[in-house]
mmCIF file of C-alpha atoms in Angstrom:
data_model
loop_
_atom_site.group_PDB
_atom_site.id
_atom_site.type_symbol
_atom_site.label_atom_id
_atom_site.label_comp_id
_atom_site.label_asym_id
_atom_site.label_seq_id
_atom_site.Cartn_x
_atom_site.Cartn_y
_atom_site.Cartn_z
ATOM 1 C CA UNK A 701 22.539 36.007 37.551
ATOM 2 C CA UNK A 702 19.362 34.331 38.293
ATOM 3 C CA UNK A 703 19.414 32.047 34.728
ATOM 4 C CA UNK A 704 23.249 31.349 35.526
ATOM 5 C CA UNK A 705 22.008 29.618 39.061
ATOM 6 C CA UNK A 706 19.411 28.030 37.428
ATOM 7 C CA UNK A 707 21.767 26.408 35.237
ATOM 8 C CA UNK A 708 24.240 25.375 37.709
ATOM 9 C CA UNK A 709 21.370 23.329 39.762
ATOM 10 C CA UNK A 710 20.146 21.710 36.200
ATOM 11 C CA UNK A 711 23.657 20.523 36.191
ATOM 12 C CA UNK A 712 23.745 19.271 39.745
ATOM 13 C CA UNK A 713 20.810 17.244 39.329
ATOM 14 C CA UNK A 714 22.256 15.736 36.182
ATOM 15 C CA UNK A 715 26.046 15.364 37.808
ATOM 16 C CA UNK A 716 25.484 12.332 39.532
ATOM 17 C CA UNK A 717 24.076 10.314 36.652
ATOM 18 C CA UNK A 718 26.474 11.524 34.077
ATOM 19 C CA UNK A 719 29.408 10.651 36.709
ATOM 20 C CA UNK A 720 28.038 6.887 36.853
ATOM 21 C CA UNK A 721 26.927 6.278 32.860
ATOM 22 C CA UNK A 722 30.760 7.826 32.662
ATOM 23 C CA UNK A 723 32.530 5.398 35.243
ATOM 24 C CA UNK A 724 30.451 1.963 34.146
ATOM 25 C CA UNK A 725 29.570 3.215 30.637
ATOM 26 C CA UNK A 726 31.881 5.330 28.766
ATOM 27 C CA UNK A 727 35.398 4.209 30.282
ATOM 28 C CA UNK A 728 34.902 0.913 29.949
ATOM 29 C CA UNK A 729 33.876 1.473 26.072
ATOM 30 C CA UNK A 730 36.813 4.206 25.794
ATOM 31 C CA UNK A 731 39.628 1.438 27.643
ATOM 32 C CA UNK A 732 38.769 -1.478 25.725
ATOM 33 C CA UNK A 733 39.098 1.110 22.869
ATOM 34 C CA UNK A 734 42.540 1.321 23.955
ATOM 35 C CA UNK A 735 43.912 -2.067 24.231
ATOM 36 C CA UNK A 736 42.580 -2.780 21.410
ATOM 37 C CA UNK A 737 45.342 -1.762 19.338
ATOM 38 C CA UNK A 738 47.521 -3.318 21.749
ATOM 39 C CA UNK A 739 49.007 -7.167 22.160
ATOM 40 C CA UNK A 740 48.805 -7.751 25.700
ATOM 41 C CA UNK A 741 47.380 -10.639 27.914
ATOM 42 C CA UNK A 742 45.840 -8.798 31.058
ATOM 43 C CA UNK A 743 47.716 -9.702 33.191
ATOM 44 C CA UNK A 744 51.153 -8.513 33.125
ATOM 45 C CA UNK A 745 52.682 -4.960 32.947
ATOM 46 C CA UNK A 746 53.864 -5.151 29.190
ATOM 47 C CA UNK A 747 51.969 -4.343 25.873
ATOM 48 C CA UNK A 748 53.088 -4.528 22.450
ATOM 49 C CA UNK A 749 51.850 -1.602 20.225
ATOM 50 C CA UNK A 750 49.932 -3.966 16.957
ATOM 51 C CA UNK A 751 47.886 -0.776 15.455
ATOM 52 C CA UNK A 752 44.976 -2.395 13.429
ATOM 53 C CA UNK A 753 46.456 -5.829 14.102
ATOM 54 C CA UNK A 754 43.380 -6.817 15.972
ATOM 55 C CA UNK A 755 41.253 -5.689 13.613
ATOM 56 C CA UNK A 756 42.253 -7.147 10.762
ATOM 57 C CA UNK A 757 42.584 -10.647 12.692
ATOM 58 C CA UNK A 758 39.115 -10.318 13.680
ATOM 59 C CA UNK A 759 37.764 -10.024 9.639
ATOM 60 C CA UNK A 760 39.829 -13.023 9.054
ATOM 61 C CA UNK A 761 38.946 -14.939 11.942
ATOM 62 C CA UNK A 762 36.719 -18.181 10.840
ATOM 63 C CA UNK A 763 35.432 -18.431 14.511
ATOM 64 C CA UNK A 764 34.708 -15.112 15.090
ATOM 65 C CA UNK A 765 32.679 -15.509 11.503
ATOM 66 C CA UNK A 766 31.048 -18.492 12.638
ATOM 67 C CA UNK A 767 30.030 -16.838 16.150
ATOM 68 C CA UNK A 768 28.444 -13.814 14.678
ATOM 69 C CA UNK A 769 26.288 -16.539 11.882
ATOM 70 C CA UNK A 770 25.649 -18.425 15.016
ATOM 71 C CA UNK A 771 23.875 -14.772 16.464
ATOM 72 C CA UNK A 772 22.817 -13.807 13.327
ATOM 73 C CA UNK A 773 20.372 -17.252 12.806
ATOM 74 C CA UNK A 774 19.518 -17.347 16.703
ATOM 75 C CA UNK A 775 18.718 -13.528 16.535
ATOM 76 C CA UNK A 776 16.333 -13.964 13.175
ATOM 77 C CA UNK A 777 14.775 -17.492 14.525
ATOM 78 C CA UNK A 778 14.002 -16.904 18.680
ATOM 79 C CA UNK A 779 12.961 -12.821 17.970
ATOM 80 C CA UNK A 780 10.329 -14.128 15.327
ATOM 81 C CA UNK A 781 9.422 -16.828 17.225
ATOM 82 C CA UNK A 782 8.834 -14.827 20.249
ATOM 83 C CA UNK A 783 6.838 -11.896 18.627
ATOM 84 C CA UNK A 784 4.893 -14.478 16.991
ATOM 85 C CA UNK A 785 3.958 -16.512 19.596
ATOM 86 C CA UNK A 786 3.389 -13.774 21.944
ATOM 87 C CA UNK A 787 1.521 -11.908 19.817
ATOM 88 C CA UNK A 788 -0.494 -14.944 19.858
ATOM 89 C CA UNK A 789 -0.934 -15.880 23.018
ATOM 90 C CA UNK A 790 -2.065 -11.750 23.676
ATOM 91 C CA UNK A 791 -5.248 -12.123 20.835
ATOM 92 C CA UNK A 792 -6.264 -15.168 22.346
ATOM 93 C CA UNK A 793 -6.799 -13.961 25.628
ATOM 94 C CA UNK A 794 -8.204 -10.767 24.499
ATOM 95 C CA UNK A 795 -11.138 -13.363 23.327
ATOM 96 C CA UNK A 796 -13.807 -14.898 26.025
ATOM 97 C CA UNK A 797 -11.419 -17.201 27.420
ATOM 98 C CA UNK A 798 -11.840 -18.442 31.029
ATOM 99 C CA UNK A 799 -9.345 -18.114 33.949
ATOM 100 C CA UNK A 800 -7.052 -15.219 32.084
ATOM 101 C CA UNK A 801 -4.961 -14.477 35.309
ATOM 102 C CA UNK A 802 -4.328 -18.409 35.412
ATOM 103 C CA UNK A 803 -3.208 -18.125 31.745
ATOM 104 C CA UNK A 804 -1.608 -15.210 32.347
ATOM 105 C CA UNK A 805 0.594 -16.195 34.767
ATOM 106 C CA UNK A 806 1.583 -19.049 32.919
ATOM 107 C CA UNK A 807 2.656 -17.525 30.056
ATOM 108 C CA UNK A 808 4.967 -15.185 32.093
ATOM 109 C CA UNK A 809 6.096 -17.588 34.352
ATOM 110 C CA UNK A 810 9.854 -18.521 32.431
ATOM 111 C CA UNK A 811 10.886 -14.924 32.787
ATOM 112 C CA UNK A 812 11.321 -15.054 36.287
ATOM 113 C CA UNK A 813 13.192 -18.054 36.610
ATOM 114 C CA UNK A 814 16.946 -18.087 36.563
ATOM 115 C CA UNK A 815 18.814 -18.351 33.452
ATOM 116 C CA UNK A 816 20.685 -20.796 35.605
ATOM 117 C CA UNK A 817 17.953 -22.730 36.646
ATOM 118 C CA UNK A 818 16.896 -22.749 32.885
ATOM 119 C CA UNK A 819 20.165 -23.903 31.395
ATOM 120 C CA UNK A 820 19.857 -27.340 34.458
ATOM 121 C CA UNK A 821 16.494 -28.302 33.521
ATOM 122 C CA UNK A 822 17.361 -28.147 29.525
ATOM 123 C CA UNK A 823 20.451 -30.043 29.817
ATOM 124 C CA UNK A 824 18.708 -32.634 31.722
ATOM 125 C CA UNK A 825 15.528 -32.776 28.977
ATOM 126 C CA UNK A 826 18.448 -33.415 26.355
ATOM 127 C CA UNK A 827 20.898 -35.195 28.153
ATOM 128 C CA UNK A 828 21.541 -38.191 26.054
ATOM 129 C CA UNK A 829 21.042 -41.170 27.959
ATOM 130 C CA UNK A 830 19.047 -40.312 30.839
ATOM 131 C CA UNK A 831 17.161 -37.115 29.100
ATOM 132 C CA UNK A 832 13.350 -36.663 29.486
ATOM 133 C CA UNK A 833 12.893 -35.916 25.893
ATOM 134 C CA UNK A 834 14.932 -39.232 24.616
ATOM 135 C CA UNK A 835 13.394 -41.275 27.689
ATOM 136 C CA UNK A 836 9.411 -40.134 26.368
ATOM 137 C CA UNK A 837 10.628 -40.919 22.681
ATOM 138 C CA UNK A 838 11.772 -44.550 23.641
ATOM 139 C CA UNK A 839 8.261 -45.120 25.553
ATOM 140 C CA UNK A 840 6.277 -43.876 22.751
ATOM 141 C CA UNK A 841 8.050 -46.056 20.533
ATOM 142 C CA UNK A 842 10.129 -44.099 18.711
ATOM 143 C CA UNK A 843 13.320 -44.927 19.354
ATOM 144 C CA UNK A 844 14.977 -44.290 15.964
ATOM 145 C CA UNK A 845 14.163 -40.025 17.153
ATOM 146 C CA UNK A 846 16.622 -40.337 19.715
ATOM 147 C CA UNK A 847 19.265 -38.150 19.772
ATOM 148 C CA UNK A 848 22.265 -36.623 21.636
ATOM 149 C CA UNK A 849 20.688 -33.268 21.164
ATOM 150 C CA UNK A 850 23.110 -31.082 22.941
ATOM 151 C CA UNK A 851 26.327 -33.352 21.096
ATOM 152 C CA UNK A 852 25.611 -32.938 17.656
ATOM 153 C CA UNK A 853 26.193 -30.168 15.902
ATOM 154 C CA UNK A 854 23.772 -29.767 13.757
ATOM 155 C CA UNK A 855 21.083 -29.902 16.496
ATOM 156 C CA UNK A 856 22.931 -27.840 19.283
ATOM 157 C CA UNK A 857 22.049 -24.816 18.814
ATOM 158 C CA UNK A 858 18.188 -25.259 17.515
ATOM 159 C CA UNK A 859 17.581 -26.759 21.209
ATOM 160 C CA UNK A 860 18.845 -24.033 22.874
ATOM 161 C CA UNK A 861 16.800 -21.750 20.768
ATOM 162 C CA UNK A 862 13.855 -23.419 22.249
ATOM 163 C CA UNK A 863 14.687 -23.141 25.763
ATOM 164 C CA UNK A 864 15.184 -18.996 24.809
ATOM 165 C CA UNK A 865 11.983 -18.998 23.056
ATOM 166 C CA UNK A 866 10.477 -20.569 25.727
ATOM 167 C CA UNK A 867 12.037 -18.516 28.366
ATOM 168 C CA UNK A 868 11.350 -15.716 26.980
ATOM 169 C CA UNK A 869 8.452 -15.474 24.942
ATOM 170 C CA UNK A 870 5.981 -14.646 28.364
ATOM 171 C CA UNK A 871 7.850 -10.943 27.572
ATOM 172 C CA UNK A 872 6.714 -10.365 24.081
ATOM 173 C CA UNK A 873 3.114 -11.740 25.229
ATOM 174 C CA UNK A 874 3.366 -9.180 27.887
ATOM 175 C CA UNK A 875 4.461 -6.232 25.592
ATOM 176 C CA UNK A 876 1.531 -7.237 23.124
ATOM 177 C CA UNK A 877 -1.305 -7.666 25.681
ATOM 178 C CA UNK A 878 0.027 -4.056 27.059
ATOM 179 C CA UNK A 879 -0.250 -3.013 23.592
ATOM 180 C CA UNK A 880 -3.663 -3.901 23.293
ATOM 181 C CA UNK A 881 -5.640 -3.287 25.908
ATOM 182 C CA UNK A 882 -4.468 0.328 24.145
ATOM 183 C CA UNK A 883 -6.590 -0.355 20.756
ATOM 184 C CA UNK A 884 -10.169 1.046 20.834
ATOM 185 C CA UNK A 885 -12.695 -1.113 20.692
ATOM 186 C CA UNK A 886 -14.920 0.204 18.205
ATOM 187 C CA UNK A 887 -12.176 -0.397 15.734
ATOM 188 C CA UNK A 888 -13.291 -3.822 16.210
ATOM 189 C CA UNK A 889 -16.687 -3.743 16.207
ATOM 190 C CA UNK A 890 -16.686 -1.259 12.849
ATOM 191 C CA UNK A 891 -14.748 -4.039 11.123
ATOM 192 C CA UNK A 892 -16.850 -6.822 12.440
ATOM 193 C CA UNK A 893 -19.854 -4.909 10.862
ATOM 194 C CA UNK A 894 -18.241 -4.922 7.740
ATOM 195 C CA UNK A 895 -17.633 -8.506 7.289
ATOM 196 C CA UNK A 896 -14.287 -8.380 8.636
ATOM 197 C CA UNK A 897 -13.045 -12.223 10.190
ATOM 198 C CA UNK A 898 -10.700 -12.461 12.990
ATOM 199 C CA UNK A 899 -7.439 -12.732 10.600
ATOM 200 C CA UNK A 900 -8.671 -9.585 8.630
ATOM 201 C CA UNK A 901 -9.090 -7.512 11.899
ATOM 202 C CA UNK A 902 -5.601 -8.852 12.833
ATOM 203 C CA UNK A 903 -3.818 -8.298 9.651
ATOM 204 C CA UNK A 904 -5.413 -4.918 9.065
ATOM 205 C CA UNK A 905 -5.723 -3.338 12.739
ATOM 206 C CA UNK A 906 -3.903 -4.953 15.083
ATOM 207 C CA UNK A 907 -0.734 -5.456 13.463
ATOM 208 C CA UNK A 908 -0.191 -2.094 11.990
ATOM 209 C CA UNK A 909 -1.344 -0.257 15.312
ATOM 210 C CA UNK A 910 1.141 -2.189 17.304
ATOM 211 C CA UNK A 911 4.181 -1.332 15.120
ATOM 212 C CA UNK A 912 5.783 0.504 18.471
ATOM 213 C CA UNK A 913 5.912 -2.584 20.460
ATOM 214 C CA UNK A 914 6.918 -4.649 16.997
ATOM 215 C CA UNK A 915 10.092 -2.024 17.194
ATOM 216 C CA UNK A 916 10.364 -2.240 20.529
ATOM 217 C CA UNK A 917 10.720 -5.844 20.672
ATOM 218 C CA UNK A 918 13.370 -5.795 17.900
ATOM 219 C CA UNK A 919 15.247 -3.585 18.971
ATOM 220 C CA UNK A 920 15.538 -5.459 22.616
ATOM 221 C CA UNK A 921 15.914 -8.744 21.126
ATOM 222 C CA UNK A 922 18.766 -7.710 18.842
ATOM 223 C CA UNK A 923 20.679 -6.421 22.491
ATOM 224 C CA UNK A 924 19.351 -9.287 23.982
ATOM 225 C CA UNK A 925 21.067 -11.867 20.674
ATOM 226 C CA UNK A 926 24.362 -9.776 21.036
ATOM 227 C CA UNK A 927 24.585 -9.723 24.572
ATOM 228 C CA UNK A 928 23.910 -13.888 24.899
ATOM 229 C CA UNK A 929 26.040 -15.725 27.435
ATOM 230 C CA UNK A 930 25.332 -17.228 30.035
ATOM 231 C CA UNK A 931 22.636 -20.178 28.696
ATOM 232 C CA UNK A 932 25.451 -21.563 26.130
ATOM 233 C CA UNK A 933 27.803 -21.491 28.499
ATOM 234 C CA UNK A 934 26.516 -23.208 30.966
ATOM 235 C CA UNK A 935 25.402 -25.879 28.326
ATOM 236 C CA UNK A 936 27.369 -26.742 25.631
ATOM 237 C CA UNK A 937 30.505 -23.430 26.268
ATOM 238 C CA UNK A 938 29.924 -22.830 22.470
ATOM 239 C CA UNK A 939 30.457 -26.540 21.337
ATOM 240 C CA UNK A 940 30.411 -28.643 19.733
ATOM 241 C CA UNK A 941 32.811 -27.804 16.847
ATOM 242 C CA UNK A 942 31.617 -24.098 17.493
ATOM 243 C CA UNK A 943 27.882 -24.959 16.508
ATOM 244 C CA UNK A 944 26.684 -22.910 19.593
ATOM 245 C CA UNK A 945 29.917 -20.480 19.770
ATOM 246 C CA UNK A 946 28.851 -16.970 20.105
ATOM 247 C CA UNK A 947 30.715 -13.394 20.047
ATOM 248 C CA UNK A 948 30.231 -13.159 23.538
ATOM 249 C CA UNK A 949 31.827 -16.502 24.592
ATOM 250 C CA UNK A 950 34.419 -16.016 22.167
ATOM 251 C CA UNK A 951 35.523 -13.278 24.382
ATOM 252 C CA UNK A 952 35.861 -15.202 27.074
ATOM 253 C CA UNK A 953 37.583 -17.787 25.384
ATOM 254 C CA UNK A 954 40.309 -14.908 24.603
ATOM 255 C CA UNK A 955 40.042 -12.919 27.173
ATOM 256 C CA UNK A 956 39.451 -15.263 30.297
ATOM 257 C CA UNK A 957 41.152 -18.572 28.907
ATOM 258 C CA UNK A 958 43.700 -17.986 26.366
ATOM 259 C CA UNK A 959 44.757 -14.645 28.157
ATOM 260 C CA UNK A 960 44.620 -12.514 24.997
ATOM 261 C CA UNK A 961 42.781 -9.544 26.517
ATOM 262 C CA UNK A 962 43.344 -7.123 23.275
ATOM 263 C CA UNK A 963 41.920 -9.603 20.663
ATOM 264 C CA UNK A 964 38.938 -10.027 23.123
ATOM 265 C CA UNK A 965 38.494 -6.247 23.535
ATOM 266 C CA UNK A 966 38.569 -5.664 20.477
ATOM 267 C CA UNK A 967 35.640 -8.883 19.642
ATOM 268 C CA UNK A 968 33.677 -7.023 22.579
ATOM 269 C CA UNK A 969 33.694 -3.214 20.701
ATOM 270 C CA UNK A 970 32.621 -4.867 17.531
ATOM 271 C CA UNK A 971 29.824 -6.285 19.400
ATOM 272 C CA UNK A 972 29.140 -2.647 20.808
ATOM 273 C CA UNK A 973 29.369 -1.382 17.210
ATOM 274 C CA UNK A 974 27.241 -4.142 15.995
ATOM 275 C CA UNK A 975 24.434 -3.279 18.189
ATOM 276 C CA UNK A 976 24.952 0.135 17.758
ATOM 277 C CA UNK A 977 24.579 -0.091 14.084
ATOM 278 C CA UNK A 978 21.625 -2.004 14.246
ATOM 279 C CA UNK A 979 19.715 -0.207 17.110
ATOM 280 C CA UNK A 980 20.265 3.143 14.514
ATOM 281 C CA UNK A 981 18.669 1.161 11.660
ATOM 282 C CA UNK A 982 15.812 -0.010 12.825
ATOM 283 C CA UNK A 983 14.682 3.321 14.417
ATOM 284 C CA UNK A 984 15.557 5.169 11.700
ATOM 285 C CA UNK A 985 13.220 2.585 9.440
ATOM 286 C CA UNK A 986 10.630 3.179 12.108
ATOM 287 C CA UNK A 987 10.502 6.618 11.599
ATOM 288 C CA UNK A 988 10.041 6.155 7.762
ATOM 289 C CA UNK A 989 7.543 4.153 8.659
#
């Protein structure tokens, strides 16, 4: 009697979260699930039963293969960039440096601001005739490096990448200088007295002992790739000629401006499945080690 009350207050205390990860998490995932196999626009009361219609439009779809190459190169390029740099930025100021907190608070300083705010101040830096970066090229006398930045495609998306890397690269630094203020210091001093140089101690002890924040990191920047949004849209809405067009604002192409609401479901549960997929991979790799 006694174990069965016990086990109806466990569940109590876990009711009210399961009732919200069900209404905001797994409806959602279950209704889009739905429509998929549907044709309807979202708005009205009719819906054409397609089956795997969707699905198969969505493997033959040469945007919807150009968004996900689009993630796939910002993914690979920002979440190196940003491990590398702050990984960086965390050694160095593990060193005698002066005014940390100053540095510190620097390097974190991006993460706070609005994406918003972000996406203004980047347009404006490559903002072909009155940009900062074309305006400092011309009075440095290089005019031939001037460039519509955000209007060509082959540079589109690179420049965003920057403003992500440098948005959010104060994180990783974070993560990292977390990480190791956790590594004993006579690790350090046994490999300095055996001849070990800065990139040996690196390469050899700092590295492999922060392979949880390493995982960590990719594992949030992969969400973080597949979940992108709001900075293209509110720069170049995935153009131009698709150079910046992601999964995510493909489905709001479909779902928001073309009214097709079961092709954009179904974009949005491959990009659930995609992370999914991914998110298993590389924790199963980090417990092979």
């Amino acid at each position: 009697m006694n174990l069965q009350k016990s086990n109806f207050k466990d569940i109590l205390y876990i009711l009210p979260s399961f009732i919200f990860i069900t209404i905001f998490f797994f409806y959602p995932i279950g209704y889009i699930f739905g429509i998929s196999f549907f044709d309807w626009n979202g708005v009205s009361q009719n819906k054409s039963f397609v089956g795997l219609e969707n699905y198969k439009n969505f493997f033959v779809d040469p945007i919807a293969r150009k968004a996900l190459g689009n993630q796939i190169l910002w993914g690979v390029i920002t979440i190196s960039s940003q491990m590398f740099l702050g990984l960086s930025m965390a050694i160095l100021l593990r060193s005698k440096v002066r005014f940390k907190i100053v540095y510190k608070i620097i390097f974190f300083f991006p993460n706070i601001i609005s994406i918003a705010v972000v996406a203004y101040v980047f347009n404006r830096i490559y903002d072909n005739n009155f940009g900062e970066l074309n305006y400092f090229l011309e009075m440095i006398k290089l005019n031939i490096l001037t460039h519509p930045w955000l209007g060509d495609p082959d540079t589109a998306l690179y420049c965003l990448m920057v403003a992500n890397i440098w948005q959010w690269t104060g994180f990783s630094f974070l993560l990292y200088h977390a990480g190791l203020t956790q590594i004993n210091e006579d690790l350090y001093e046994s490999a300095r007295i055996d001849g070990a140089n800065i990139f040996n101690i690196v390469r050899n002890i700092v590295i492999p002992l922060l392979k949880p924040t390493h995982i960590a990191l990719l594992i949030l920047g992969v969400i973080g790739t597949l979940k992108t949004f709001d900075i293209i849209y509110l720069t170049t809405r995935g153009g131009p000629a698709r150079s910046t067009e992601f999964l995510s604002t493909y489905v709001f192409q479909k779902g928001i401006i073309e009214f097709k609401a079961s092709y954009a479901s179904t974009i949005a549960l491959m990009i659930v499945l995609i992370a999914l997929a991914l998110t298993i991979i590389q924790v199963k790799a980090y417990k092979r080690g």
